[in-house]
mmCIF file of C-alpha atoms in Angstrom:
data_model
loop_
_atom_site.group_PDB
_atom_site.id
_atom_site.type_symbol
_atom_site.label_atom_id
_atom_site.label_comp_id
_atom_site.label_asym_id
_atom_site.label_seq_id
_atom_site.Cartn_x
_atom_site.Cartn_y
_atom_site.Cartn_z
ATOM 1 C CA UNK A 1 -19.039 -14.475 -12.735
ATOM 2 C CA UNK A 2 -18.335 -13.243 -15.877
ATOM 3 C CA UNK A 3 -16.814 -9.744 -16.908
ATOM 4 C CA UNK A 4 -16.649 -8.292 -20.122
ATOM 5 C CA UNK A 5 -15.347 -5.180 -21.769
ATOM 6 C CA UNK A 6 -16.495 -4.349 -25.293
ATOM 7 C CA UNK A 7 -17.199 -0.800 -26.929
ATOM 8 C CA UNK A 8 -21.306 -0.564 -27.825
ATOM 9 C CA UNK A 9 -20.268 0.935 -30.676
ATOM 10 C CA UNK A 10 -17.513 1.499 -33.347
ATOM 11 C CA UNK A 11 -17.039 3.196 -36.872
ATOM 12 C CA UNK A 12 -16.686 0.951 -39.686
ATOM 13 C CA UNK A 13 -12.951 -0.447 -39.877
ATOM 14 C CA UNK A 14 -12.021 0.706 -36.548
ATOM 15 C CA UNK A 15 -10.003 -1.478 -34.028
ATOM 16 C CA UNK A 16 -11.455 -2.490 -31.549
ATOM 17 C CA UNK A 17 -10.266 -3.683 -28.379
ATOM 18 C CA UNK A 18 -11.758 -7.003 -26.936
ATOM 19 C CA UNK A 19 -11.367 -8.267 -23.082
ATOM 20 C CA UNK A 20 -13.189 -11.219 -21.056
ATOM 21 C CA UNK A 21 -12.545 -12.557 -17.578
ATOM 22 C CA UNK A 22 -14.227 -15.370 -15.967
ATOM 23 C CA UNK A 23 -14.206 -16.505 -12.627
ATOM 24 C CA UNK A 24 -13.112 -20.091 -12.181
ATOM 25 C CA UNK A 25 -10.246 -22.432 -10.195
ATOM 26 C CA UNK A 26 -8.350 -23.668 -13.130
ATOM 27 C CA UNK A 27 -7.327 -26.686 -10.620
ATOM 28 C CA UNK A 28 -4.471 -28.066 -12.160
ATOM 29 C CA UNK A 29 -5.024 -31.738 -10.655
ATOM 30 C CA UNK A 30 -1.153 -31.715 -9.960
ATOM 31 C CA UNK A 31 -1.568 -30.371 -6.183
ATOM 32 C CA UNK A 32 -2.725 -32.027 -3.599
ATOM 33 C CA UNK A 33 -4.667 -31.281 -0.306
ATOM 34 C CA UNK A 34 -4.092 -30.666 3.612
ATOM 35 C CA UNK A 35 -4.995 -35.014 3.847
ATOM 36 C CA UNK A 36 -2.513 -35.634 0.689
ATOM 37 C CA UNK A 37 -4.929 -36.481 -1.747
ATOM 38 C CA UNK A 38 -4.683 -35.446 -5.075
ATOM 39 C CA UNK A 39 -7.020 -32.297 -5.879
ATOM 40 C CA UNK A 40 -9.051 -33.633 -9.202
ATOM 41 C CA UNK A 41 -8.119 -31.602 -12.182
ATOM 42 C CA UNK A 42 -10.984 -28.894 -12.968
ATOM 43 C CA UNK A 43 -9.744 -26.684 -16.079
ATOM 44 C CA UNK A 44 -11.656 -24.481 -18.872
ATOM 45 C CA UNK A 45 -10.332 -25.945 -22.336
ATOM 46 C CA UNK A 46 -11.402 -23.417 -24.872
ATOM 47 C CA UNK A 47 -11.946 -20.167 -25.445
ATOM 48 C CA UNK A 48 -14.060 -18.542 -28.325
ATOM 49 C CA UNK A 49 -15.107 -15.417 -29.897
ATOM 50 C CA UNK A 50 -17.358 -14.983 -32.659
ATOM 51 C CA UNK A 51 -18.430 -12.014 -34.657
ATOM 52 C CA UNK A 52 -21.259 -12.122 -36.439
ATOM 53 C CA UNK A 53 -21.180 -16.031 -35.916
ATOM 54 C CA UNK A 54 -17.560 -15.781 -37.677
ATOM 55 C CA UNK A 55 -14.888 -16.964 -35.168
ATOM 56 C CA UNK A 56 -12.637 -14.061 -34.590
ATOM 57 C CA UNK A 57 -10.461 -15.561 -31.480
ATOM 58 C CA UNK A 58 -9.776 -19.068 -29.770
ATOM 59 C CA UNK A 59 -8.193 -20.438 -27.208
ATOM 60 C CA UNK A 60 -7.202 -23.851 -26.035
ATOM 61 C CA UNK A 61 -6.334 -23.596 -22.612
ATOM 62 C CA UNK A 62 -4.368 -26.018 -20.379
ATOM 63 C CA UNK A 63 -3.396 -26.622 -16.809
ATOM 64 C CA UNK A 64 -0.777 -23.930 -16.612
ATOM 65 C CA UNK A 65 -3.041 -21.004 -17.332
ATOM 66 C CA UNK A 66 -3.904 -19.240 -14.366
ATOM 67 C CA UNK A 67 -7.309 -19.316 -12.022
ATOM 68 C CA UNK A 68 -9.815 -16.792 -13.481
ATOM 69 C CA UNK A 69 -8.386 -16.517 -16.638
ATOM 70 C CA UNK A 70 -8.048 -13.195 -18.291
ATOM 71 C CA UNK A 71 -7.600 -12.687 -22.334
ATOM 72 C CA UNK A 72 -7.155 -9.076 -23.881
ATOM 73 C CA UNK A 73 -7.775 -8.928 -28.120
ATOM 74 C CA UNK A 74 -8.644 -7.098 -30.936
ATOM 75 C CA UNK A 75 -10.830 -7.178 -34.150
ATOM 76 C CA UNK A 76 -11.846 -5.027 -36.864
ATOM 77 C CA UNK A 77 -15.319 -3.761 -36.927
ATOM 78 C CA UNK A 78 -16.924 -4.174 -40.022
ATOM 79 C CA UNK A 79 -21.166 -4.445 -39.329
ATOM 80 C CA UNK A 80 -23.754 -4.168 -36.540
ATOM 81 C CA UNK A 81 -23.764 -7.717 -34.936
ATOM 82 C CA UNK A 82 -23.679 -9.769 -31.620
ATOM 83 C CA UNK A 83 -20.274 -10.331 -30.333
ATOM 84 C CA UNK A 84 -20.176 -13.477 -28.549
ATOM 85 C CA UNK A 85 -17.296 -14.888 -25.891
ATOM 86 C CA UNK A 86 -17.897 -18.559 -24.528
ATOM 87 C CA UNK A 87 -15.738 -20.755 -22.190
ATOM 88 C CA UNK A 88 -16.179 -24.554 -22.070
ATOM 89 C CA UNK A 89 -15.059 -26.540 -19.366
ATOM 90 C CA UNK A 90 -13.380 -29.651 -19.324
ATOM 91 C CA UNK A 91 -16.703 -31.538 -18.879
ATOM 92 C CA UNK A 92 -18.329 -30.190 -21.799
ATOM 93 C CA UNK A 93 -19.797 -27.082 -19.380
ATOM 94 C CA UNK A 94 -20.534 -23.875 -21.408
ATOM 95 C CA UNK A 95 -20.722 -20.555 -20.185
ATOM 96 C CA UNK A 96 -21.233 -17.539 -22.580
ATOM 97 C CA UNK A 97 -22.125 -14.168 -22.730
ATOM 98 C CA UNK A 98 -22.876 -11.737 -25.724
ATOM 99 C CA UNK A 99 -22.631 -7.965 -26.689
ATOM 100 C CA UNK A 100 -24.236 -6.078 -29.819
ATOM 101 C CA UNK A 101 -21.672 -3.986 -31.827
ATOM 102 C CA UNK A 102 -23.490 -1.186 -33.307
ATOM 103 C CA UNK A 103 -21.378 -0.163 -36.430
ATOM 104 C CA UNK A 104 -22.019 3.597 -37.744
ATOM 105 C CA UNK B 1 22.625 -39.839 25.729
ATOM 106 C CA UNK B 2 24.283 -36.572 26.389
ATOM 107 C CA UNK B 3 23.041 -35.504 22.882
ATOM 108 C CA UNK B 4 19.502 -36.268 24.120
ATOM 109 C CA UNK B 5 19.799 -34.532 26.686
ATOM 110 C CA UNK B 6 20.658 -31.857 25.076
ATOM 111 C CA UNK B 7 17.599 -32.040 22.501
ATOM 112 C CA UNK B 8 15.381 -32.082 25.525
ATOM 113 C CA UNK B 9 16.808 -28.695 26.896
ATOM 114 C CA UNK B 10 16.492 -27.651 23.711
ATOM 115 C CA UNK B 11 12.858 -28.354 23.084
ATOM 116 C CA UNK B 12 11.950 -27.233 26.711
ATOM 117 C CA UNK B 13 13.932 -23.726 25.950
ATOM 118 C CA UNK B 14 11.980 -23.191 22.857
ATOM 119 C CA UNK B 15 8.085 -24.464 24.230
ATOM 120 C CA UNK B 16 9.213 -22.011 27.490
ATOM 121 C CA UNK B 17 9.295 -18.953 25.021
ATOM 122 C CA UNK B 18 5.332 -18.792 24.960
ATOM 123 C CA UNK B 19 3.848 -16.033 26.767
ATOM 124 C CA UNK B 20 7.031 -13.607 25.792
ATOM 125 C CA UNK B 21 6.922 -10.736 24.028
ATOM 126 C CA UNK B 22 9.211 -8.820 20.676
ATOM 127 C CA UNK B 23 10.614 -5.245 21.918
ATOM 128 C CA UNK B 24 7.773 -2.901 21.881
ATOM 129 C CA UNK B 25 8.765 -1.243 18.230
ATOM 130 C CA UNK B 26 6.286 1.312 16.171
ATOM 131 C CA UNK B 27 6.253 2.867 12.430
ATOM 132 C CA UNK B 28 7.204 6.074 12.704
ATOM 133 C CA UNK B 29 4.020 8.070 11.410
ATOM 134 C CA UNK B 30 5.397 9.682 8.850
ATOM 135 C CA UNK B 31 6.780 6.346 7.413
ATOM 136 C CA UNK B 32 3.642 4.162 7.411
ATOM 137 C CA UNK B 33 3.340 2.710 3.587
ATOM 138 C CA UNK B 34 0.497 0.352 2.115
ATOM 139 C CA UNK B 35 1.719 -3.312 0.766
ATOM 140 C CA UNK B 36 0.823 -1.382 -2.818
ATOM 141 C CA UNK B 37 4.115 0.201 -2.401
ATOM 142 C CA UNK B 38 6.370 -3.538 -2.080
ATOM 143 C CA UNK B 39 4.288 -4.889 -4.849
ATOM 144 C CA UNK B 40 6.073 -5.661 -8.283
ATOM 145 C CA UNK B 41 5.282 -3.190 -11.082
ATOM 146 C CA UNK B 42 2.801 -5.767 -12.487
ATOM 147 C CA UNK B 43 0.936 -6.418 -9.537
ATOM 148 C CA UNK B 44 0.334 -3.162 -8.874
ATOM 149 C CA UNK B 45 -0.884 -2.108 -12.544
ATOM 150 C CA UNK B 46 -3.258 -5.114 -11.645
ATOM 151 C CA UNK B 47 -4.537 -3.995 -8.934
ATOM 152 C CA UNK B 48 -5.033 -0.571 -10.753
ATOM 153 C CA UNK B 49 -7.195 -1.534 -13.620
ATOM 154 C CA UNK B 50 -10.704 -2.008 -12.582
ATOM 155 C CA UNK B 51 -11.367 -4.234 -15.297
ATOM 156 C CA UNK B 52 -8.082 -6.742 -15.109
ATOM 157 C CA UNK B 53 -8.169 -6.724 -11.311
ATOM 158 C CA UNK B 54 -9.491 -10.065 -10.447
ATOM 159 C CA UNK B 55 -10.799 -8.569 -7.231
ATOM 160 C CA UNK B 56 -13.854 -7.126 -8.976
ATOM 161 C CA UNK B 57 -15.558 -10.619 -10.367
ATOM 162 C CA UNK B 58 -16.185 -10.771 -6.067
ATOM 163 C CA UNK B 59 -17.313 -7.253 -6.008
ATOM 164 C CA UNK B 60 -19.822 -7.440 -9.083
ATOM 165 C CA UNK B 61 -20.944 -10.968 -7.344
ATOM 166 C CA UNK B 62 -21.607 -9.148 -3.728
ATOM 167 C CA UNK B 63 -23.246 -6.114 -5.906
ATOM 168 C CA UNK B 64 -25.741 -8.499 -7.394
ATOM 169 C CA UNK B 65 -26.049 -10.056 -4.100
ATOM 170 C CA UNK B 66 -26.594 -6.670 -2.204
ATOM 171 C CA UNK B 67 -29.864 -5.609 -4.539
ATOM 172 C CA UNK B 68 -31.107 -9.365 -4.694
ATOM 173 C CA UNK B 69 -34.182 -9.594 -3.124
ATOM 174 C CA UNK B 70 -33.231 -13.059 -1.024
ATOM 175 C CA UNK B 71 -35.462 -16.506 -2.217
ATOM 176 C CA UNK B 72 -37.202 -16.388 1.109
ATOM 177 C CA UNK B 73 -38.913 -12.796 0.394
ATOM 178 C CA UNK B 74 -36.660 -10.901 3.049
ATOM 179 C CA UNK B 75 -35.924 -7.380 2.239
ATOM 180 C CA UNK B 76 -32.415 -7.127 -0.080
ATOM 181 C CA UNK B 77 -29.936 -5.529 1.769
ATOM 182 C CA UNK B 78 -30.072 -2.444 -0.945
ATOM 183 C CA UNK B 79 -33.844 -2.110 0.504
ATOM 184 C CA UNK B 80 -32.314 -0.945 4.237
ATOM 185 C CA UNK B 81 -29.268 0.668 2.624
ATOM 186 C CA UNK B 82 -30.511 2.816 -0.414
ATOM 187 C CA UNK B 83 -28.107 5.507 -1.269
ATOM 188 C CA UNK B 84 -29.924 8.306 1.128
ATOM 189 C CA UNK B 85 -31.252 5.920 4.172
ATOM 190 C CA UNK B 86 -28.478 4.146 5.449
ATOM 191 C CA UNK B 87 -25.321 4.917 2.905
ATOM 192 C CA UNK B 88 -22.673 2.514 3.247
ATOM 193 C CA UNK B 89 -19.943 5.053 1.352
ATOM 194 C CA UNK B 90 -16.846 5.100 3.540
ATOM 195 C CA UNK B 91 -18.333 3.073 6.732
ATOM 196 C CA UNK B 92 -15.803 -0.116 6.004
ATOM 197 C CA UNK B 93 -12.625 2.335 6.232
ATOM 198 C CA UNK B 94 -14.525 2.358 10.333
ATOM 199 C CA UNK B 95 -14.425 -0.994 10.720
ATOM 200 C CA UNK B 96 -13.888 -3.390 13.103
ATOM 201 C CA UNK B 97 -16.617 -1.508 15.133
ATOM 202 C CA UNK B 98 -18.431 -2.306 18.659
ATOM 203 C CA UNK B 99 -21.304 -4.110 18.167
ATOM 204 C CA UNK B 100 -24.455 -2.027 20.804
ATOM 205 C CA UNK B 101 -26.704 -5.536 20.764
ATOM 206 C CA UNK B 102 -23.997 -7.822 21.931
ATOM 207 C CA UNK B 103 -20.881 -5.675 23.002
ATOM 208 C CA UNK B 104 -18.551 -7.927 20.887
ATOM 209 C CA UNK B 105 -16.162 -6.533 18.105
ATOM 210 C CA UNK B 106 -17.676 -7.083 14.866
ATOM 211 C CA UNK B 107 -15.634 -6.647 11.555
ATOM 212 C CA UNK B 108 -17.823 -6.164 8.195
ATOM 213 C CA UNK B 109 -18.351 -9.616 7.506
ATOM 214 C CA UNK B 110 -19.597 -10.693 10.882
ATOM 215 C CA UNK B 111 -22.094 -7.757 10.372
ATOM 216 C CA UNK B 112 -23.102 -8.878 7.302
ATOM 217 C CA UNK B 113 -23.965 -11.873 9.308
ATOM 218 C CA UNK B 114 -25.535 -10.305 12.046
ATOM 219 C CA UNK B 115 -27.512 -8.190 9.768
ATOM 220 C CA UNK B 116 -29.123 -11.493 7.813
ATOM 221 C CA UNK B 117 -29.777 -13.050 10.949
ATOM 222 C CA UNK B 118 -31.548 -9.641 12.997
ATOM 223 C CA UNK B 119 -33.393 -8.232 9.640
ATOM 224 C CA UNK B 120 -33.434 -10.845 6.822
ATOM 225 C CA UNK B 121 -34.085 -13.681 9.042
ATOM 226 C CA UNK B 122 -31.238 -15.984 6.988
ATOM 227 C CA UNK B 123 -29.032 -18.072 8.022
ATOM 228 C CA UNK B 124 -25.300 -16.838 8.681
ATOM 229 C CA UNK B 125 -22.978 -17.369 5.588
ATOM 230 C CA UNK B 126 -20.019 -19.449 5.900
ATOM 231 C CA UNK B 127 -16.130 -17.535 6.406
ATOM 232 C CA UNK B 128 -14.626 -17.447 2.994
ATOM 233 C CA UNK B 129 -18.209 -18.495 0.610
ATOM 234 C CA UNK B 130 -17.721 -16.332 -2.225
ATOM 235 C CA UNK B 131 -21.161 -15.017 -1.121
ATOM 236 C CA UNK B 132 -19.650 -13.469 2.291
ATOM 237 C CA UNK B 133 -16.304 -12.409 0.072
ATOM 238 C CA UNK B 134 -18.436 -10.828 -2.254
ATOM 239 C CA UNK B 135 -20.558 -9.184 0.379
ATOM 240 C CA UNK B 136 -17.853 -8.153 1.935
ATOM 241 C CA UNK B 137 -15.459 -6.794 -1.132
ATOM 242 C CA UNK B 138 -18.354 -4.924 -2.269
ATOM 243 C CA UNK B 139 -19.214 -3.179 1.128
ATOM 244 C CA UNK B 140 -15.089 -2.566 1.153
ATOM 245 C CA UNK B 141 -15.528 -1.382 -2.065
ATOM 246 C CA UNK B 142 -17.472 1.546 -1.631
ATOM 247 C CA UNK B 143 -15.369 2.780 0.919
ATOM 248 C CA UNK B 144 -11.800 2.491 -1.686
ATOM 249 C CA UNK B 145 -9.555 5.752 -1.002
ATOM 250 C CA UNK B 146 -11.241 6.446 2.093
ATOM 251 C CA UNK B 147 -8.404 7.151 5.239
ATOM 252 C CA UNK B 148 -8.776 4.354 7.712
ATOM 253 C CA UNK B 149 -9.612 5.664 11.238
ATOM 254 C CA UNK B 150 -11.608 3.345 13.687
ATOM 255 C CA UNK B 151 -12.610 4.282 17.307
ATOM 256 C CA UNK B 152 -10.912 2.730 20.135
ATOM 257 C CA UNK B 153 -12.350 4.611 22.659
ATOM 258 C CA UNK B 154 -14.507 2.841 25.817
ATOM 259 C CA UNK B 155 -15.284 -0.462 25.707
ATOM 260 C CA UNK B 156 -13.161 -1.151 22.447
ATOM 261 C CA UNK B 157 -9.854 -0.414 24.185
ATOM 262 C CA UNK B 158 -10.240 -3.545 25.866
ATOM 263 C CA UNK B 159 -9.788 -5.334 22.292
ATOM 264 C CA UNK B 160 -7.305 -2.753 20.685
ATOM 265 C CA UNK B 161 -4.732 -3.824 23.693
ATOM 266 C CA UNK B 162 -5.849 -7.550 22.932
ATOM 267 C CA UNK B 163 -4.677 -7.078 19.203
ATOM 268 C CA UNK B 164 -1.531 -4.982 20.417
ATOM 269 C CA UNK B 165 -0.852 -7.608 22.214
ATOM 270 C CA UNK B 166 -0.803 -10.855 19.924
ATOM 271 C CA UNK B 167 1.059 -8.639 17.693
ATOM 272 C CA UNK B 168 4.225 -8.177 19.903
ATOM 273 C CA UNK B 169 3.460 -11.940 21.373
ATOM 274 C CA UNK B 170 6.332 -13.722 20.214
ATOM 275 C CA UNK B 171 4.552 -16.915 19.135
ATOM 276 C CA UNK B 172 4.609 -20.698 16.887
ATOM 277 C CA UNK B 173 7.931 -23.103 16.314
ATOM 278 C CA UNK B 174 9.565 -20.221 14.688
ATOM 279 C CA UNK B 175 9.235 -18.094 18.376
ATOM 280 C CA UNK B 176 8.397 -14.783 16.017
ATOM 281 C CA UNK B 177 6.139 -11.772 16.948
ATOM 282 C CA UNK B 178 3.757 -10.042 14.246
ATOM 283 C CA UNK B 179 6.128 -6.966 15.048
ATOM 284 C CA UNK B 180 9.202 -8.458 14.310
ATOM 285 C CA UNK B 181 8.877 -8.860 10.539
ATOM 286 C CA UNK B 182 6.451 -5.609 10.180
ATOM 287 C CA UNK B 183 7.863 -3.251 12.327
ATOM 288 C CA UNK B 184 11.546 -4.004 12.831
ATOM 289 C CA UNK B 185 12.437 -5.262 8.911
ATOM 290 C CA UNK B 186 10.341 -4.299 6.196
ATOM 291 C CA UNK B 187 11.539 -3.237 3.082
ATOM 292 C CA UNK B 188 13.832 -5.988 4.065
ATOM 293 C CA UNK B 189 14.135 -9.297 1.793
ATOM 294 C CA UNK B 190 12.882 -12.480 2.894
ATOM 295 C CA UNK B 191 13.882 -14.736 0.507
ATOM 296 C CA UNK B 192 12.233 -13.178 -3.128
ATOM 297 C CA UNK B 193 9.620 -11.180 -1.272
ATOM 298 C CA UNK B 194 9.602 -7.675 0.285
ATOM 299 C CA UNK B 195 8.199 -8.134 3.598
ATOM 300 C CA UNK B 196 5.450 -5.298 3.780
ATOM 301 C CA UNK B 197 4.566 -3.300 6.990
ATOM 302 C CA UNK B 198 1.632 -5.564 7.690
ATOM 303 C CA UNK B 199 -1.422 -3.234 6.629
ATOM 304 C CA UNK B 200 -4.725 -4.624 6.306
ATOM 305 C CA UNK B 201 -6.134 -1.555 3.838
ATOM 306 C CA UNK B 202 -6.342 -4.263 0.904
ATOM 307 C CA UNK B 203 -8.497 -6.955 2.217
ATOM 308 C CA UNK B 204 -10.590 -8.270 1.438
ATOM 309 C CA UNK B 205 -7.950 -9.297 -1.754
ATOM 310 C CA UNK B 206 -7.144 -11.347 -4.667
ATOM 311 C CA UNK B 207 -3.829 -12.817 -3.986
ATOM 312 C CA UNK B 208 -1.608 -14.658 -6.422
ATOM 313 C CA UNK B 209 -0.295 -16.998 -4.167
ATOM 314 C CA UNK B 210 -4.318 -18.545 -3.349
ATOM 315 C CA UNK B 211 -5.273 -17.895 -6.830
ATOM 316 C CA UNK B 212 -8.197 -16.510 -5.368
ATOM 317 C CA UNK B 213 -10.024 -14.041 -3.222
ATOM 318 C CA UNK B 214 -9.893 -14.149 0.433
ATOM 319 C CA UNK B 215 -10.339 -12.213 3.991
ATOM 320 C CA UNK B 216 -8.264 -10.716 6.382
ATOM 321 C CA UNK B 217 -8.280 -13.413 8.521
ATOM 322 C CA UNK B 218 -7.171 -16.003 5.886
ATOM 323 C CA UNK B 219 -4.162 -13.746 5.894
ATOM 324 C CA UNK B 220 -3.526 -13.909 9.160
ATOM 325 C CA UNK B 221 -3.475 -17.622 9.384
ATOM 326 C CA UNK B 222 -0.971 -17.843 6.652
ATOM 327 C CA UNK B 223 1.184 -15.374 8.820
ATOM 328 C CA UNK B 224 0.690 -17.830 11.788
ATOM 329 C CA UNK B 225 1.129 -20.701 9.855
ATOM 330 C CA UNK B 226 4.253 -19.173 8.234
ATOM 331 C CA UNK B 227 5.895 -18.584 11.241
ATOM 332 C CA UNK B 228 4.785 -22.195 12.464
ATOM 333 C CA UNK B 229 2.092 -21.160 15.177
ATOM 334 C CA UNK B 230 -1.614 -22.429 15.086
ATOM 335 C CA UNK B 231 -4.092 -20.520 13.150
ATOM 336 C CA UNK B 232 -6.497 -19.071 15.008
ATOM 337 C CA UNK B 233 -10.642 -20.036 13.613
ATOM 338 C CA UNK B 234 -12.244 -17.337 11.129
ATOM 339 C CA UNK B 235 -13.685 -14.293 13.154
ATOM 340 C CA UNK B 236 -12.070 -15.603 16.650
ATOM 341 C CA UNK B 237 -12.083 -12.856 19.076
ATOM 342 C CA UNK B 238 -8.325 -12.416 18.681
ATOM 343 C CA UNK B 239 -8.226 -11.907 15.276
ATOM 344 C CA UNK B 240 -11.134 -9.687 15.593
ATOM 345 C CA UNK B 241 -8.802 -7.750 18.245
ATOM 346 C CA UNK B 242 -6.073 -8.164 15.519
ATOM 347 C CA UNK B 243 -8.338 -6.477 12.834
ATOM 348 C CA UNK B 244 -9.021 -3.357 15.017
ATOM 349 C CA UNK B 245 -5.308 -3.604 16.511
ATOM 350 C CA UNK B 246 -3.985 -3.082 12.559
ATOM 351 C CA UNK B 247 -6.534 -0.757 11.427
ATOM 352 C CA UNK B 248 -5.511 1.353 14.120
ATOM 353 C CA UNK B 249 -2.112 0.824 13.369
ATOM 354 C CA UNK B 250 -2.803 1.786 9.613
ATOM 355 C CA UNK B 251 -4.665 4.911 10.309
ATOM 356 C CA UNK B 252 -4.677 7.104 7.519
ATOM 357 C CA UNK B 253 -4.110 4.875 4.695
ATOM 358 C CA UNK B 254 -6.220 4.739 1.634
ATOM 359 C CA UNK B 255 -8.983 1.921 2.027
ATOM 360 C CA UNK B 256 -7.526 -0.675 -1.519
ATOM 361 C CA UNK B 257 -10.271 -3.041 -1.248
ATOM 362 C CA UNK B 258 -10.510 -5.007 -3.693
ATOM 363 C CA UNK B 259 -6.594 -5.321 -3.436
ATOM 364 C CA UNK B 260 -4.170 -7.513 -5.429
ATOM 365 C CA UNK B 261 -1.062 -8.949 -3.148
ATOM 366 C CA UNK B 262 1.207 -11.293 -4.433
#
């Protein structure tokens, strides 16, 4: 699951305020289970927003971020143009989502 | 020697303790308090934004869940439960309920079960799937600032004095009764925590310490396993009794579902 919280539409210039969760373990592969085996590492490493295809935030993520990780930014809007957030996993998974900006 | 036989007394005093019960204690009324209110200032501004509470990616899965129309063709749950057949607004702050087909106690998730097996023709989900979380947080959902009140009347009594009674049971290695912590020292410390009064008007909930979502039962195991007793499976009959017991117990508190605790 993915959520996502971006304004449909802004006035040129304006701040805008930026925020995308996504549901996922962020196993650390430091704990281990009820048998005493280690539990394999399973982490997102990277973050990134584009604007417009420009990249406006990024993220490299590591085992000490938290399970269903949570980011809160900001950008200016300038134009009308797909916003788009994508995670990618530590085996190359991608997971992404997008949102049109409608600039007046 | 002597020392051994000292140990042995020891151990035989401590495994006689089962079947022994904490002093009958209650919450006075006017003093009953959610787990919101021994939350740290940051939890609880989690829990109160819909959008940074973790709780919700479970409720938007069970929402999507709840107006899918299931692979096999069965009707979606949405297609029994549109907003003016069968509203489900407020019915989870009822819950655990008697169940007329079977005459067992039934909490929400076993009747989301029962209601895929008797009208969707699916098999059951499995305790703790995010499927039956999400199910369940979104039913819970629905029902968020409603006042708890659940009927104990007839043949549920029988299970509302089964709950009463595992609660004041003292119980595990540690020889502690449900009561002892949540009625006779909250607000107290134990170690870094406050320990709460034991409401269940959160759960389904994201907690910190699983870094996840999970039921009321999975809390109550961690209670038993924290004070060193056996858990008890998902959806036993006791915890079932347990459920209704608390709810009971925590009538008139504000349904929280989807709750944060730490």
């Amino acid at each position: 699951m993915i959520r996502i919280s971006a304004p449909d539409t802004a006035t040129a210039g304006e701040i805008i305020e930026l925020k995308a969760m996504i549901q996922h373990p962020m196993e650390t592969g430091y704990r281990r289970d009820s048998k005493g085996e280690t539990i394999p590492r399973n982490i997102i490493k990277q973050f990134r927003c584009t604007y417009d295809g420009n990249i406006i935030f990024e993220g490299e993520f590591f085992p000490g971020i938290a399970a269903n990780p949570f980011l809160t930014f900001h950008a200016r809007a300038t134009r009308t143009a797909m916003i788009e957030f994508s995670w990618t996993d530590q085996h190359g998974e991608r997971w992404s989502e997008e949102r049109l900006l409608t600039v007046s | 020697m002597r020392r051994l036989v000292a140990l042995a007394l020891l151990l035989s005093a401590c495994g006689g303790q089962s079947g022994e019960y904490a002093q009958q204690s209650q919450i006075p009324p006017e003093a009953i308090q959610s787990g919101y209110t021994f939350l740290q200032p940051e939890t609880q501004a989690l829990q109160d934004d819909d959008f940074a509470n973790p709780g919700f990616l479970w409720v938007d899965k069970g929402e999507t869940l709840f107006n899918q129309i299931p692979e096999t063709g069965a009707p979606a749950c949405a297609s029994c439960h549109a907003a003016d057949n069968r509203p489900l607004s407020g019915v989870a702050a009822h819950y655990p309920v008697m169940d007329e087909e079977t005459g067992k106690l039934m909490n929400i998730e076993a009747r989301i079960n029962a209601c895929r097996e008797r009208h969707q023709d699916l098999a059951p989900l499995d305790h703790e799937s995010d499927a039956l979380l999400g199910l369940t947080a979104y039913v819970a959902s629905l029902a968020r600032g409603v006042p708890i009140s659940v009927n104990i009347d007839g043949p549920a009594r029988n299970y509302y004095e089964a709950g009463k009674d595992y609660f004041f049971l003292r119980k595990g290695q540690f020889n502690l009764a449900c009561s002892q912590c949540h009625n006779d020292n909250w607000g107290k410390k134990l170690r870094g925590d406050t320990i709460s009064q034991g409401h269940g008007n959160a759960f389904p909930a994201y907690r910190m310490e699983w870094q996840t979502f999970g039921s009321l039962h999975r809390r109550l195991r961690d209670c038993d396993s924290g004070i060193r007793a056996e858990p008890l499976d998902y959806g036993s009959a006791t915890y079932m009794a347990v459920e209704l017991y608390l709810a009971k117990r925590a009538e008139g508190l504000a349904m929280e579902s989807p709750g944060v605790r730490r």
